[in-house]
Amino acid sequence: MCRVPVRPKVLDVRKATPMCDWKAELKRQLEERRIDPTRHFTVIEELALHLEDRYRSLVARGMSSSEAEQSVLQELEEGEALERELRRAERAAPVSVPILGDHPRPRAMGSWGQDIRYAARALRKSPGFTAVAIITLALGVGANTAIFTIVNAVMLRPFAFADSDRLVRIWESNPERGWPTFSASHPNFLDWRAQAKSVEGLAATTGASFALTSNQGAEIVRGASVSADFLPVLGVSPALGRNFREEEDRPGGNTRLTIVSDRFWHRQFGGDPLILGRTLKLNGTDYAVVGILPASFSWGTNLDLLVPLAPDPARSRGDHRLTVIGRLKPDATVDQAQTELATIAAALGQQFPDSNRGWTVRLATFYDWIVPTEIRDSLLVLMGAVALVLLIACGNVANLLLARGATRQKELSIRTALGAARWRIVRQLLTESLLLAMVSGAAGFAVAAGVTRLLVAYGPESVPRLDEVSFDLNVLGFASIISLAAALLFGLVPAIQISRQRPADALRDAARGSSPGEGRHRLRSVLTVAEVALSVALLIGAGLLLRSFARLQQVDPGFNVAPLMMMRVNLPRSTYTTGAAMAAFYDRLLSDVRSFPGVAGVATSSGVPLAGDSTATEIRLTDRPASTGESLSADWRLVSPGYFAAIGVRLRGRDFDARDRADTPPVTILSESTANRFWPGEDPIGKTVVLRSFGETPHTIIGVAGDVRSYGLDSDPTPIVYGSSMVYGGWNPMSLVWRSAVAPASHVLALHDVVRRIDPSVPLYDIRSLSDLLTDSFGPRRFNMYLLGCFAGVALLLAAIGLFGVMAYLVSQRTREIGVRLALGADRRDIFRLIIGRGLALAVVGALIGVSSAFWLTRVMQSLLFSVSATDPGTFVTVPALLVIVAMIACYIPARRAMKVDPVTALRAE
Amino acid sequence: MTAITNRILDRELKKGSAELIILALLEARARHGYEISQIIEQRSNGTVRFKVASLYPLLYRLERRGWIVGQWVEKEGQRRRRYYRLTRAGRKVLAEQRQGWLRFVAAIGRITATEG
């Protein structure tokens, strides 16, 4: 050592060593206290380097080491002012310590800004971690936001009508006959409207399609007949022109008027404002256009125009066909209105026992009417499911953060050692989580925009208001809130856990490279178990839907769906005034189509299965007294001869044929379930029934047709009675159904030609294949199944990644232990089993928890299931088994790695 | 001449343009302290020499002002060194100081030119 500490005796000591300890010399000269302590080491080191360089170069020039050293020291001493100069230099700017620890007096914004910058840098430094975390979270946030966007539009946003919470739908209801909600008849509606005090107004409407003829040909337009108070009750006024007047809404009044929709106005008239007063030829009659609806108006789908309803007090009270709506007075409740209208209905029942006995009234808010429970249930189930996906995503990111925390332990410990308070470290880590969440939230919003577009495009038509889906502040707020909540969820626990370790332990651990606290590993295991449990619950939900769907597709619709096509034909009443005229048209049409090559069967019917057609009549037995109440509500259909053969329904007895005419005793064909209801085990052919809609004349049963599921495969076959369309002509519109050995769609053009040849003013529309109708009827279920299946798949993937991560980490942490075991003679297969066993243990515990929670959770989806119990044993066994297999795959790679540990390397690394 | 360049000129006169020298040497690339002192000595043929006690305080002062930045660099096979490089602010100052110096030299030249 050189002349430390005594300066005068330099030379003696110096000879002993080739080089002086410059640092010690400098330290002696520069008292630590006089210079900023954080700079002290740097300054000393840098100056010492300089001195040594100088010394070496002098030696290189040929100086002896002692001379060189003396020269260097001399130079140093020439600068007596070194310390003073340094101090002055250091004072040149205010001393600011690079913030590793806490500020004595932190500037609030400044330190946050610093946290954010630091966090951004930390995230940039590990791009792999950051990318995985952001993708995981963006998927979670995106899926949640997308489903919320739908929920928001369908369930949360108010309807486009003013004070829409006061709008109600009113049905007639006959609980005795099992008709909870039924349309209202004209006179009943008029009586309600005259007497009800709890409502500001009542209005009635009924759907009406018209054949619009112009010089461009004939087309079908969708309209509605509405009472004059319909628009006022909804709080809507025409954008242009006027509403119908009261005197135009009465039988005998001038009802040849129409208000057209904005869309129709633009489509048909190019938005010409001079359209008011012009006429449209609807069903062969001129209607004057008096108004145009606002563009925002929406009622049902694709409404083209309104015409006056002119409710008629002289019509039958038993003829139920009106949709009645009302607006409650501001202080009235639904219950009050319900009670009042039920009282009115009871009085009507006494007054008109023949038609009104047993009939009461049922009210529901627009919301309950338009957004049915089933839709709400399925949206809530989906919302719950995506929330679980997000939870699992959070679990994964928390796991990543914990693993990352282990590698960052040293950095954090140094900061703690330098005086950072624990809350400051937690804050720093949380800032990183928040930053992650913000970036993921933004990415998630983009994901949501894409997913929502898909959902709207491919969502089933039966979900109401899907066309109103759009992003608004609610959605933005939701996305922000779940992103922040996620940040807290996945960030807080790791932050606390990581900051808990004492710096001294951590530094020692880090230096030794040994495993971090057992606590953290336990936490990661708990997270993994939770992820597995959540994904099992989701998978079970998805499995139940899948099974329901599979069961549904095995259901026999009762007819031969695949080769069938349908097309509706609307005969203008102005031309076809009698049933006979209509029958003649169809006769010709059928015989023309029958001659098409490849057509194996063709018929007309007043209603097609799965097409949503519904016409009900009451059936009564003639051979039993009416007082026994033996009556049944059934759908009626008017079909042409050959209908059953055409659609592939088996028929016992005989079909309608030319023997059945208007002047012969009336005959009918019953569906099997109708027949069994009245004559179980007996042959009904030859017996008679009264079909109320066809008068009181008894009809002789000539045949029994197989049951048909008219309303979808998930509803039981409804009772149906068939009448001959050759006898009961005059129903409009009729549907043409045809079956073909070649592609049935190939006949569509030829059909148009045939109809145009017979009568060019007859419009054809609703050209569909029945298998499309069947697919559509699966729509909502398939939608639920696909979505829940997707979510469950993502959940499973995330849980598997989580498990893989934990096991891989475990193996890397236990490499030394494994090395020791191997060195002591353990079998490599035992090591493999050890790791797989550990992973499986986590998976099995998770699966058990998942199964038991699914037991409770799946109850909420009862209404979405079809002939599968919410606790279906098959699903509850298959899903955990599937999960265990996936878990084994996830553990395989880490276990292989553990097996291949080289004991020598593992131990030497220590 | 603006007030700022006046002030700079004044300071340069006093300090013998030490700052200008350092900044100019760092203009092309980053250098460490010893390298700087060697270059100064070589290029001036030993006329100008910066001692430890004046060189490093000066470097630190420039660093504090944000004109240069020092960074420890460890290269394989070499010793750890603190390299200084010019910041953007430093580059601007260098340009100003160079201008001022040239004006100063020109002015001195005109003043001391032999009258005749």
Coordinates of C-alpha atoms in Angstrom, one line a residue, chain A residues 22-221:
Chain A
W22 CA -5.2 5.9 -5.8
K23 CA -8.6 5.5 -4.3
A24 CA -7.4 5.6 -0.8
E25 CA -5.3 8.6 -1.6
L26 CA -8.3 10.4 -3.1
K27 CA -10.5 9.4 -0.2
R28 CA -8.1 10.9 2.1
Q29 CA -8.1 14.2 0.2
L30 CA -11.8 14.4 -0.4
E31 CA -13.6 14.1 2.8
E32 CA -16.9 12.4 2.2
R33 CA -19.0 14.8 4.0
R34 CA -18.0 17.7 1.9
I35 CA -19.3 16.2 -1.3
D36 CA -22.7 14.8 -2.2
P37 CA -22.5 11.3 -0.8
T38 CA -24.3 9.8 -3.8
R39 CA -21.6 11.3 -6.1
H40 CA -18.7 10.4 -3.8
F41 CA -18.0 6.9 -5.1
T42 CA -18.3 7.9 -8.8
V43 CA -16.0 10.8 -8.4
I44 CA -13.4 8.8 -6.5
E45 CA -13.5 6.0 -9.0
E46 CA -13.3 8.2 -12.0
L47 CA -10.4 10.3 -10.6
A48 CA -8.6 7.1 -9.5
L49 CA -8.9 5.8 -13.0
H50 CA -7.4 9.0 -14.4
L51 CA -4.5 8.9 -12.0
E52 CA -3.8 5.3 -12.9
D53 CA -3.9 6.0 -16.6
R54 CA -1.5 8.8 -16.1
Y55 CA 0.8 6.6 -14.0
R56 CA 0.8 3.9 -16.7
S57 CA 1.5 6.2 -19.5
L58 CA 4.4 7.7 -17.6
V59 CA 5.8 4.2 -16.9
A60 CA 5.3 3.4 -20.6
R61 CA 7.3 6.4 -21.5
G62 CA 10.2 4.9 -19.6
M63 CA 9.8 6.4 -16.2
S64 CA 10.5 4.1 -13.2
S65 CA 7.4 3.2 -11.3
S66 CA 8.4 5.3 -8.3
E67 CA 9.1 8.4 -10.4
A68 CA 5.9 8.0 -12.2
E69 CA 4.0 7.7 -9.0
Q70 CA 5.6 10.8 -7.6
S71 CA 4.9 12.7 -10.7
V72 CA 1.2 11.7 -10.6
L73 CA 0.9 12.6 -6.9
Q74 CA 2.6 15.9 -7.6
E75 CA 0.1 16.7 -10.2
L76 CA -2.7 15.9 -7.8
E77 CA -1.2 18.1 -5.2
E78 CA -0.7 21.0 -7.5
G79 CA -4.4 21.2 -7.5
E80 CA -4.8 22.0 -3.8
A81 CA -8.1 23.3 -4.9
L82 CA -9.5 19.9 -6.0
E83 CA -11.9 19.6 -3.2
R84 CA -13.0 23.2 -3.4
E85 CA -13.4 23.0 -7.2
L86 CA -15.3 19.9 -7.0
R87 CA -17.6 21.3 -4.4
R88 CA -18.2 24.3 -6.5
A89 CA -18.9 22.2 -9.5
E90 CA -21.2 20.0 -7.7
R91 CA -23.1 23.1 -6.4
A92 CA -23.6 24.4 -9.9
A93 CA -27.1 22.8 -10.0
P94 CA -29.3 21.9 -7.1
V95 CA -28.5 18.5 -5.7
S96 CA -31.2 16.0 -6.7
V97 CA -31.0 12.4 -5.9
P98 CA -32.2 10.1 -8.6
I99 CA -35.4 8.8 -7.0
L100 CA -35.0 5.3 -5.9
G101 CA -36.6 5.7 -2.6
D102 CA -39.0 8.1 -1.1
H103 CA -39.1 11.8 -1.3
P104 CA -39.0 13.6 2.0
R105 CA -41.6 15.9 0.6
P106 CA -42.9 14.5 -2.7
R107 CA -44.5 16.7 -5.2
A108 CA -47.7 14.9 -5.9
M109 CA -47.9 15.1 -9.6
G110 CA -44.2 14.9 -10.1
S111 CA -43.8 11.7 -8.3
W112 CA -46.8 10.2 -10.1
G113 CA -45.4 11.2 -13.4
Q114 CA -42.1 9.6 -12.3
D115 CA -43.9 6.4 -11.3
I116 CA -45.6 6.3 -14.7
R117 CA -42.4 6.9 -16.6
Y118 CA -40.6 4.3 -14.5
A119 CA -43.5 1.8 -15.0
A120 CA -43.5 2.4 -18.8
R121 CA -39.7 1.7 -18.8
A122 CA -40.1 -1.4 -16.7
L123 CA -42.8 -2.7 -19.0
R124 CA -40.8 -1.9 -22.1
K125 CA -37.8 -3.7 -20.7
S126 CA -39.7 -7.0 -20.6
P127 CA -41.7 -7.0 -23.9
G128 CA -42.6 -10.7 -23.7
F129 CA -44.3 -10.4 -20.3
T130 CA -46.0 -7.1 -21.4
A131 CA -47.3 -8.6 -24.6
V132 CA -48.7 -11.7 -23.0
A133 CA -50.3 -9.7 -20.2
I134 CA -51.8 -7.1 -22.6
I135 CA -53.2 -9.8 -25.0
T136 CA -54.7 -11.7 -22.1
L137 CA -56.3 -8.7 -20.6
A138 CA -57.4 -7.2 -23.9
L139 CA -59.3 -10.4 -24.7
G140 CA -60.9 -10.4 -21.3
V141 CA -61.8 -6.7 -21.3
G142 CA -62.9 -6.9 -25.0
A143 CA -65.2 -9.9 -24.5
N144 CA -66.8 -8.2 -21.5
T145 CA -67.2 -4.9 -23.2
A146 CA -68.7 -6.6 -26.3
I147 CA -71.3 -8.5 -24.3
F148 CA -72.0 -5.4 -22.2
T149 CA -72.6 -3.4 -25.4
I150 CA -75.3 -5.9 -26.3
V151 CA -76.7 -5.9 -22.8
N152 CA -76.7 -2.1 -22.8
A153 CA -78.6 -1.8 -26.1
V154 CA -81.0 -4.6 -25.4
M155 CA -81.7 -4.3 -21.7
L156 CA -80.4 -1.0 -20.3
R157 CA -81.1 1.7 -22.8
P158 CA -84.6 3.2 -22.7
F159 CA -86.8 2.7 -25.7
A160 CA -86.8 5.4 -28.3
F161 CA -90.3 6.6 -27.1
A162 CA -90.8 9.5 -24.7
D163 CA -91.2 8.3 -21.1
S164 CA -91.1 4.7 -22.3
D165 CA -91.4 3.3 -18.8
R166 CA -95.0 4.4 -18.8
L167 CA -95.8 2.4 -22.0
V168 CA -97.6 -0.9 -21.5
R169 CA -98.7 -3.8 -23.6
I170 CA -102.2 -5.1 -22.8
W171 CA -103.4 -8.6 -23.7
E172 CA -106.6 -10.4 -23.2
S173 CA -105.9 -13.5 -21.1
N174 CA -107.8 -16.7 -20.6
P175 CA -106.0 -18.7 -17.8
E176 CA -108.6 -21.4 -17.8
R177 CA -107.8 -22.4 -21.4
G178 CA -104.1 -21.9 -20.9
W179 CA -103.8 -18.7 -23.0
P180 CA -101.9 -16.3 -20.7
T181 CA -101.5 -13.7 -23.4
F182 CA -103.9 -13.3 -26.3
S183 CA -104.8 -10.6 -28.7
A184 CA -107.8 -8.4 -28.1
S185 CA -111.0 -8.1 -30.0
H186 CA -112.3 -4.8 -31.5
P187 CA -115.3 -4.2 -29.2
N188 CA -113.3 -5.2 -26.1
F189 CA -110.6 -2.8 -27.0
L190 CA -113.1 0.0 -27.5
D191 CA -114.7 -0.7 -24.1
W192 CA -111.4 -0.7 -22.3
R193 CA -110.5 2.6 -24.0
A194 CA -113.8 4.2 -23.0
Q195 CA -113.7 3.1 -19.4
A196 CA -110.0 2.9 -18.2
K197 CA -109.0 5.8 -16.0
S198 CA -105.4 4.8 -15.0
V199 CA -104.2 5.3 -18.6
E200 CA -103.7 8.5 -20.6
G201 CA -104.5 6.6 -23.7
L202 CA -105.0 3.2 -25.3
A203 CA -104.3 2.3 -28.9
A204 CA -104.6 -0.8 -31.0
T205 CA -102.7 -2.1 -34.0
T206 CA -102.5 -5.1 -36.1
G207 CA -100.1 -6.2 -38.7
A208 CA -101.2 -5.8 -42.3
S209 CA -99.3 -6.7 -45.5
F210 CA -100.3 -5.0 -48.7
A211 CA -99.6 -5.7 -52.3
L212 CA -98.3 -2.4 -53.7
T213 CA -98.8 -2.1 -57.4
S214 CA -97.2 0.5 -59.5
N215 CA -95.9 0.7 -63.0
Q216 CA -92.8 -1.1 -61.7
G217 CA -94.8 -4.2 -60.9
A218 CA -96.2 -5.7 -57.7
E219 CA -94.5 -6.0 -54.4
I220 CA -95.4 -6.7 -50.8
V221 CA -95.1 -3.9 -48.3

